[in-house]
Amino acid sequence: MDQLYRSDRFFMETGTISSRFYEDLQKALVERNLDGTLVYKLSEREGNYYVVALSTNKEAEKFSEILREFGFTRVKIAADSEVNNYLIDLGEQKDEVNKQIQAVDNEIIDFKKYLEDLYIYQAYIINCRKKEASSENFLKTRQMNIVEGYVPSDKSEEFKADLNQILGDKYILDVIPAQKDDPNVPIILKNNKLVEPYENVVETYALPKYSELDPTSIVAPFYTIFTGFMIGDLGYGLLGVIAILLALKLKDFPKDTQKTLKLFLRISISACVFGFIFGSVFGGIIDVPFGWIDTTTDINELIVMSLVIGGVSLFFALGVKGYMAIRDGRFDGVIFDVLSWYMAVGGAIALVLTKNPIAKYIMIAGMIMIVLFAGRAIKSWPGRLASGAYELYGITSWIGDFVSFLRLMALVLSGGFVAYSVNLIVKMMAGSGIGGLIGGIIIFVVFQLFNMFLSYLSAYVHSLRLIYVEMFNKFYEGGGIKFREMTEDTNNINIIRRGEK
């Protein structure tokens, strides 16, 4: 081929041209009277023709221009011998290269025994880099280094003891308690082992400011109830409990993953409790002697339960706002920002349910307090009344909040009816011989697991919505900064700190 490319007798190119332009190229060669040229098609692939292009040396320049005009792409064949022999040689070389690749792969596999050591070294390097990055923020002179930062309050004495041990008397330490209203104070959430997994729920929204209450212990019971109600199946809950316990037993996970698994363990236990209440095991495939509410017929009871749970959640969240006002010494806030809303909303609910005139008077009194004092920070009375009226208009959002809790009923019904439909299909197939029985078992396992996945996913997401939108807007603002340690856990390494188990 190389000799053909370099021939003194004629001009030759090899390459590709789009099949759409091939006929036009042939016509152009005729129309322009290039009689000493030839474009010969060898093969076709993916809309392109592989061609050999030949011409006399005299017409080579014009021929090259026409080829470029019609999108010819040169593909040079780099064979230094006959093409068939060259391909055979390449095949032999390929086999040899593949053997070398396999040998290298086996050598790499042998390095697997060092993988855990590499993970440890990787974690060490990552933390070294973090410390170097942090040290860039330190102030340095020729005589001293000046370091400013935050230490958890329960670690301050331990911090002093370590400095004494390492530096002796060659340092000056000034420890100042953080100001409650300082927005730059970094946040560490600290809760007991039972509540700790719910920190993920709070962190997904926002960390609390230093002046705020850590809402994790408040989120824990309500989030557990919401998710368990939405799943509402004993079979799904037991499967979740067993799977998570086995995973935690058989494999070591990073701390964040452990917290997530423990969160879903609590969700699964709650699903078991509500599945027992509803008497539901995989959508009713098994008749059980327990269950006080049938999710397929007792719709009114489910509506009442959803609204009651919603009412308790909302009023509790409002109560937390009152607690924070008492804690901060703002007793006017307890009366005018909390008690007034209890009176207005609670009185309205009592009036609807009992028609008692006392409830009406309580509701009106609460509304008047909101109008008069919700905008008390404004000095002028017209502005104060306008602000109070606007705040009172917010009572309409309470209606939306209550209605939003009907999603508890909606999701347990949707999951239950899907499971029930799968069971109907399985029972129909099971009565048609051994093939139908095997097919029914496969359908039961696959679609029940899929429905379980959807139920857990829906419960997880919609419960977050109830926490973030319906509850947090009553008392929680968030916006805190996460405490960043100079050494941190990595994906493969958990650091056990002093005092931890």
mmCIF file of N, CA and C in Angstrom, residues 269-351:
data_model
loop_
_atom_site.group_PDB
_atom_site.id
_atom_site.type_symbol
_atom_site.label_atom_id
_atom_site.label_comp_id
_atom_site.label_asym_id
_atom_site.label_seq_id
_atom_site.Cartn_x
_atom_site.Cartn_y
_atom_site.Cartn_z
ATOM 1 N N ILE A 269 -39.799 -0.355 62.212
ATOM 2 C CA ILE A 269 -40.489 -0.745 63.449
ATOM 3 C C ILE A 269 -41.832 -0.032 63.545
ATOM 4 N N SER A 270 -41.853 1.245 63.175
ATOM 5 C CA SER A 270 -43.108 1.985 63.179
ATOM 6 C C SER A 270 -44.094 1.388 62.175
ATOM 7 N N ALA A 271 -43.597 0.958 61.005
ATOM 8 C CA ALA A 271 -44.460 0.315 60.007
ATOM 9 C C ALA A 271 -45.059 -0.975 60.564
ATOM 10 N N CYS A 272 -44.278 -1.698 61.371
ATOM 11 C CA CYS A 272 -44.798 -2.914 62.011
ATOM 12 C C CYS A 272 -45.948 -2.579 62.962
ATOM 13 N N VAL A 273 -45.776 -1.522 63.751
ATOM 14 C CA VAL A 273 -46.811 -1.133 64.720
ATOM 15 C C VAL A 273 -48.105 -0.756 63.995
ATOM 16 N N PHE A 274 -47.995 0.092 62.972
ATOM 17 C CA PHE A 274 -49.200 0.498 62.250
ATOM 18 C C PHE A 274 -49.761 -0.642 61.406
ATOM 19 N N GLY A 275 -48.887 -1.530 60.911
ATOM 20 C CA GLY A 275 -49.377 -2.714 60.218
ATOM 21 C C GLY A 275 -50.183 -3.600 61.133
ATOM 22 N N PHE A 276 -49.782 -3.675 62.409
ATOM 23 C CA PHE A 276 -50.551 -4.432 63.411
ATOM 24 C C PHE A 276 -51.901 -3.759 63.654
ATOM 25 N N ILE A 277 -51.901 -2.425 63.747
ATOM 26 C CA ILE A 277 -53.155 -1.689 63.954
ATOM 27 C C ILE A 277 -54.101 -1.879 62.768
ATOM 28 N N PHE A 278 -53.548 -1.862 61.545
ATOM 29 C CA PHE A 278 -54.372 -1.981 60.350
ATOM 30 C C PHE A 278 -54.653 -3.433 59.969
ATOM 31 N N GLY A 279 -53.969 -4.380 60.623
ATOM 32 C CA GLY A 279 -54.173 -5.789 60.296
ATOM 33 C C GLY A 279 -53.727 -6.137 58.889
ATOM 34 N N SER A 280 -52.649 -5.513 58.426
ATOM 35 C CA SER A 280 -52.207 -5.690 57.049
ATOM 36 C C SER A 280 -50.849 -6.391 57.016
ATOM 37 N N VAL A 281 -50.790 -7.523 56.304
ATOM 38 C CA VAL A 281 -49.543 -8.248 56.075
ATOM 39 C C VAL A 281 -49.413 -8.485 54.575
ATOM 40 N N PHE A 282 -48.512 -7.756 53.929
ATOM 41 C CA PHE A 282 -48.355 -7.808 52.475
ATOM 42 C C PHE A 282 -49.687 -7.572 51.772
ATOM 43 N N GLY A 283 -50.405 -6.551 52.212
ATOM 44 C CA GLY A 283 -51.656 -6.184 51.560
ATOM 45 C C GLY A 283 -52.811 -7.121 51.829
ATOM 46 N N GLY A 284 -52.729 -7.929 52.888
ATOM 47 C CA GLY A 284 -53.839 -8.812 53.245
ATOM 48 C C GLY A 284 -53.735 -10.200 52.671
ATOM 49 N N ILE A 285 -52.540 -10.633 52.240
ATOM 50 C CA ILE A 285 -52.373 -11.979 51.699
ATOM 51 C C ILE A 285 -52.591 -13.037 52.771
ATOM 52 N N ILE A 286 -52.389 -12.626 54.028
ATOM 53 C CA ILE A 286 -52.582 -13.540 55.166
ATOM 54 C C ILE A 286 -53.693 -12.978 56.043
ATOM 55 N N ASP A 287 -54.666 -13.819 56.391
ATOM 56 C CA ASP A 287 -55.712 -13.411 57.333
ATOM 57 C C ASP A 287 -55.151 -13.461 58.745
ATOM 58 N N VAL A 288 -55.225 -12.334 59.440
ATOM 59 C CA VAL A 288 -54.653 -12.237 60.785
ATOM 60 C C VAL A 288 -55.759 -11.925 61.781
ATOM 61 N N PRO A 289 -55.592 -12.381 63.043
ATOM 62 C CA PRO A 289 -56.641 -12.172 64.056
ATOM 63 C C PRO A 289 -56.574 -10.799 64.721
ATOM 64 N N PHE A 290 -55.737 -9.903 64.217
ATOM 65 C CA PHE A 290 -55.612 -8.579 64.817
ATOM 66 C C PHE A 290 -55.903 -7.520 63.770
ATOM 67 N N GLY A 291 -55.945 -6.284 64.206
ATOM 68 C CA GLY A 291 -56.247 -5.165 63.309
ATOM 69 C C GLY A 291 -57.565 -4.522 63.688
ATOM 70 N N TRP A 292 -57.503 -3.236 64.062
ATOM 71 C CA TRP A 292 -58.702 -2.516 64.491
ATOM 72 C C TRP A 292 -59.273 -1.641 63.379
ATOM 73 N N ILE A 293 -58.440 -1.324 62.387
ATOM 74 C CA ILE A 293 -58.890 -0.467 61.288
ATOM 75 C C ILE A 293 -58.552 -1.145 59.971
ATOM 76 N N ASP A 294 -59.553 -1.313 59.121
ATOM 77 C CA ASP A 294 -59.353 -1.907 57.801
ATOM 78 C C ASP A 294 -59.146 -0.787 56.789
ATOM 79 N N THR A 295 -57.956 -0.735 56.195
ATOM 80 C CA THR A 295 -57.632 0.363 55.280
ATOM 81 C C THR A 295 -58.423 0.299 53.975
ATOM 82 N N THR A 296 -59.088 -0.825 53.698
ATOM 83 C CA THR A 296 -59.879 -0.914 52.470
ATOM 84 C C THR A 296 -61.315 -0.431 52.657
ATOM 85 N N THR A 297 -61.782 -0.338 53.914
ATOM 86 C CA THR A 297 -63.181 0.050 54.155
ATOM 87 C C THR A 297 -63.344 1.217 55.124
ATOM 88 N N ASP A 298 -62.454 1.323 56.100
ATOM 89 C CA ASP A 298 -62.625 2.333 57.160
ATOM 90 C C ASP A 298 -61.972 3.655 56.766
ATOM 91 N N ILE A 299 -62.471 4.262 55.692
ATOM 92 C CA ILE A 299 -61.875 5.497 55.175
ATOM 93 C C ILE A 299 -62.081 6.656 56.146
ATOM 94 N N ASN A 300 -63.291 6.738 56.712
ATOM 95 C CA ASN A 300 -63.572 7.851 57.638
ATOM 96 C C ASN A 300 -62.651 7.805 58.853
ATOM 97 N N GLU A 301 -62.412 6.609 59.360
ATOM 98 C CA GLU A 301 -61.517 6.476 60.509
ATOM 99 C C GLU A 301 -60.090 6.921 60.159
ATOM 100 N N LEU A 302 -59.653 6.584 58.940
ATOM 101 C CA LEU A 302 -58.318 6.997 58.514
ATOM 102 C C LEU A 302 -58.224 8.518 58.377
ATOM 103 N N ILE A 303 -59.298 9.126 57.867
ATOM 104 C CA ILE A 303 -59.319 10.591 57.757
ATOM 105 C C ILE A 303 -59.212 11.229 59.130
ATOM 106 N N VAL A 304 -59.986 10.722 60.080
ATOM 107 C CA VAL A 304 -59.968 11.274 61.440
ATOM 108 C C VAL A 304 -58.582 11.102 62.057
ATOM 109 N N MET A 305 -58.002 9.898 61.910
ATOM 110 C CA MET A 305 -56.668 9.662 62.466
ATOM 111 C C MET A 305 -55.646 10.627 61.864
ATOM 112 N N SER A 306 -55.698 10.828 60.538
ATOM 113 C CA SER A 306 -54.745 11.720 59.872
ATOM 114 C C SER A 306 -54.877 13.143 60.400
ATOM 115 N N LEU A 307 -56.115 13.614 60.541
ATOM 116 C CA LEU A 307 -56.329 14.990 61.003
ATOM 117 C C LEU A 307 -55.944 15.148 62.469
ATOM 118 N N VAL A 308 -56.211 14.132 63.277
ATOM 119 C CA VAL A 308 -55.825 14.200 64.700
ATOM 120 C C VAL A 308 -54.302 14.249 64.834
ATOM 121 N N ILE A 309 -53.615 13.371 64.095
ATOM 122 C CA ILE A 309 -52.148 13.392 64.121
ATOM 123 C C ILE A 309 -51.631 14.744 63.646
ATOM 124 N N GLY A 310 -52.249 15.290 62.594
ATOM 125 C CA GLY A 310 -51.853 16.605 62.106
ATOM 126 C C GLY A 310 -52.082 17.695 63.131
ATOM 127 N N GLY A 311 -53.249 17.670 63.788
ATOM 128 C CA GLY A 311 -53.542 18.688 64.798
ATOM 129 C C GLY A 311 -52.566 18.644 65.957
ATOM 130 N N VAL A 312 -52.277 17.427 66.443
ATOM 131 C CA VAL A 312 -51.315 17.285 67.549
ATOM 132 C C VAL A 312 -49.945 17.808 67.118
ATOM 133 N N SER A 313 -49.535 17.469 65.897
ATOM 134 C CA SER A 313 -48.213 17.898 65.403
ATOM 135 C C SER A 313 -48.120 19.415 65.319
ATOM 136 N N LEU A 314 -49.138 20.037 64.752
ATOM 137 C CA LEU A 314 -49.106 21.491 64.562
ATOM 138 C C LEU A 314 -49.158 22.234 65.887
ATOM 139 N N PHE A 315 -50.030 21.805 66.789
ATOM 140 C CA PHE A 315 -50.129 22.486 68.087
ATOM 141 C C PHE A 315 -48.890 22.247 68.929
ATOM 142 N N PHE A 316 -48.275 21.077 68.784
ATOM 143 C CA PHE A 316 -47.033 20.824 69.512
ATOM 144 C C PHE A 316 -45.933 21.739 68.987
ATOM 145 N N ALA A 317 -45.845 21.882 67.652
ATOM 146 C CA ALA A 317 -44.834 22.772 67.067
ATOM 147 C C ALA A 317 -45.031 24.203 67.546
ATOM 148 N N LEU A 318 -46.297 24.634 67.636
ATOM 149 C CA LEU A 318 -46.574 25.975 68.147
ATOM 150 C C LEU A 318 -46.167 26.079 69.613
ATOM 151 N N GLY A 319 -46.361 25.000 70.379
ATOM 152 C CA GLY A 319 -45.936 24.985 71.773
ATOM 153 C C GLY A 319 -44.427 25.111 71.931
ATOM 154 N N VAL A 320 -43.687 24.527 70.995
ATOM 155 C CA VAL A 320 -42.225 24.668 71.031
ATOM 156 C C VAL A 320 -41.830 26.130 70.881
ATOM 157 N N LYS A 321 -42.545 26.848 70.008
ATOM 158 C CA LYS A 321 -42.293 28.287 69.858
ATOM 159 C C LYS A 321 -42.528 29.009 71.178
ATOM 160 N N GLY A 322 -43.574 28.619 71.919
ATOM 161 C CA GLY A 322 -43.825 29.213 73.229
ATOM 162 C C GLY A 322 -42.732 28.891 74.225
ATOM 163 N N TYR A 323 -42.251 27.639 74.213
ATOM 164 C CA TYR A 323 -41.160 27.257 75.107
ATOM 165 C C TYR A 323 -39.920 28.102 74.847
ATOM 166 N N MET A 324 -39.587 28.315 73.559
ATOM 167 C CA MET A 324 -38.411 29.119 73.221
ATOM 168 C C MET A 324 -38.585 30.562 73.673
ATOM 169 N N ALA A 325 -39.813 31.070 73.609
ATOM 170 C CA ALA A 325 -40.065 32.434 74.087
ATOM 171 C C ALA A 325 -39.865 32.524 75.595
ATOM 172 N N ILE A 326 -40.340 31.517 76.342
ATOM 173 C CA ILE A 326 -40.142 31.495 77.801
ATOM 174 C C ILE A 326 -38.657 31.389 78.121
ATOM 175 N N ARG A 327 -37.958 30.517 77.396
ATOM 176 C CA ARG A 327 -36.515 30.335 77.620
ATOM 177 C C ARG A 327 -35.758 31.634 77.438
ATOM 178 N N ASP A 328 -36.172 32.437 76.458
ATOM 179 C CA ASP A 328 -35.490 33.699 76.167
ATOM 180 C C ASP A 328 -36.059 34.873 76.952
ATOM 181 N N GLY A 329 -37.018 34.613 77.846
ATOM 182 C CA GLY A 329 -37.584 35.680 78.656
ATOM 183 C C GLY A 329 -38.543 36.582 77.909
ATOM 184 N N ARG A 330 -39.111 36.145 76.803
ATOM 185 C CA ARG A 330 -40.057 36.958 76.035
ATOM 186 C C ARG A 330 -41.488 36.491 76.352
ATOM 187 N N PHE A 331 -41.978 36.880 77.505
ATOM 188 C CA PHE A 331 -43.290 36.406 77.946
ATOM 189 C C PHE A 331 -44.420 37.020 77.119
ATOM 190 N N ASP A 332 -44.184 38.208 76.558
ATOM 191 C CA ASP A 332 -45.203 38.768 75.673
ATOM 192 C C ASP A 332 -45.369 37.906 74.428
ATOM 193 N N GLY A 333 -44.271 37.288 73.968
ATOM 194 C CA GLY A 333 -44.354 36.403 72.820
ATOM 195 C C GLY A 333 -45.189 35.171 73.112
ATOM 196 N N VAL A 334 -45.123 34.665 74.359
ATOM 197 C CA VAL A 334 -45.932 33.501 74.733
ATOM 198 C C VAL A 334 -47.418 33.833 74.612
ATOM 199 N N ILE A 335 -47.777 35.015 75.059
ATOM 200 C CA ILE A 335 -49.202 35.393 75.072
ATOM 201 C C ILE A 335 -49.684 35.784 73.683
ATOM 202 N N PHE A 336 -48.936 36.679 73.023
ATOM 203 C CA PHE A 336 -49.445 37.275 71.789
ATOM 204 C C PHE A 336 -49.080 36.482 70.526
ATOM 205 N N ASP A 337 -48.019 35.651 70.578
ATOM 206 C CA ASP A 337 -47.598 34.904 69.388
ATOM 207 C C ASP A 337 -47.951 33.426 69.460
ATOM 208 N N VAL A 338 -48.274 32.946 70.656
ATOM 209 C CA VAL A 338 -48.572 31.520 70.808
ATOM 210 C C VAL A 338 -49.984 31.311 71.341
ATOM 211 N N LEU A 339 -50.258 31.868 72.541
ATOM 212 C CA LEU A 339 -51.574 31.664 73.145
ATOM 213 C C LEU A 339 -52.685 32.195 72.243
ATOM 214 N N SER A 340 -52.463 33.321 71.585
ATOM 215 C CA SER A 340 -53.486 33.890 70.710
ATOM 216 C C SER A 340 -53.827 32.947 69.567
ATOM 217 N N TRP A 341 -52.824 32.269 69.031
ATOM 218 C CA TRP A 341 -53.071 31.324 67.937
ATOM 219 C C TRP A 341 -53.758 30.062 68.438
ATOM 220 N N TYR A 342 -53.391 29.607 69.654
ATOM 221 C CA TYR A 342 -54.123 28.482 70.247
ATOM 222 C C TYR A 342 -55.603 28.822 70.373
ATOM 223 N N MET A 343 -55.874 30.036 70.811
ATOM 224 C CA MET A 343 -57.266 30.451 71.000
ATOM 225 C C MET A 343 -57.996 30.557 69.659
ATOM 226 N N ALA A 344 -57.338 31.191 68.652
ATOM 227 C CA ALA A 344 -57.997 31.409 67.361
ATOM 228 C C ALA A 344 -58.237 30.092 66.635
ATOM 229 N N VAL A 345 -57.180 29.278 66.495
ATOM 230 C CA VAL A 345 -57.304 28.034 65.733
ATOM 231 C C VAL A 345 -58.052 26.977 66.539
ATOM 232 N N GLY A 346 -57.664 26.829 67.812
ATOM 233 C CA GLY A 346 -58.350 25.833 68.645
ATOM 234 C C GLY A 346 -59.811 26.167 68.829
ATOM 235 N N GLY A 347 -60.130 27.461 69.023
ATOM 236 C CA GLY A 347 -61.532 27.861 69.158
ATOM 237 C C GLY A 347 -62.318 27.579 67.891
ATOM 238 N N ALA A 348 -61.712 27.811 66.715
ATOM 239 C CA ALA A 348 -62.394 27.538 65.448
ATOM 240 C C ALA A 348 -62.680 26.047 65.290
ATOM 241 N N ILE A 349 -61.714 25.200 65.659
ATOM 242 C CA ILE A 349 -61.927 23.753 65.562
ATOM 243 C C ILE A 349 -63.027 23.317 66.525
ATOM 244 N N ALA A 350 -62.973 23.825 67.761
ATOM 245 C CA ALA A 350 -63.990 23.458 68.746
ATOM 246 C C ALA A 350 -65.377 23.928 68.314
ATOM 247 N N LEU A 351 -65.446 25.108 67.684
ATOM 248 C CA LEU A 351 -66.730 25.627 67.214
ATOM 249 C C LEU A 351 -67.320 24.738 66.118
#
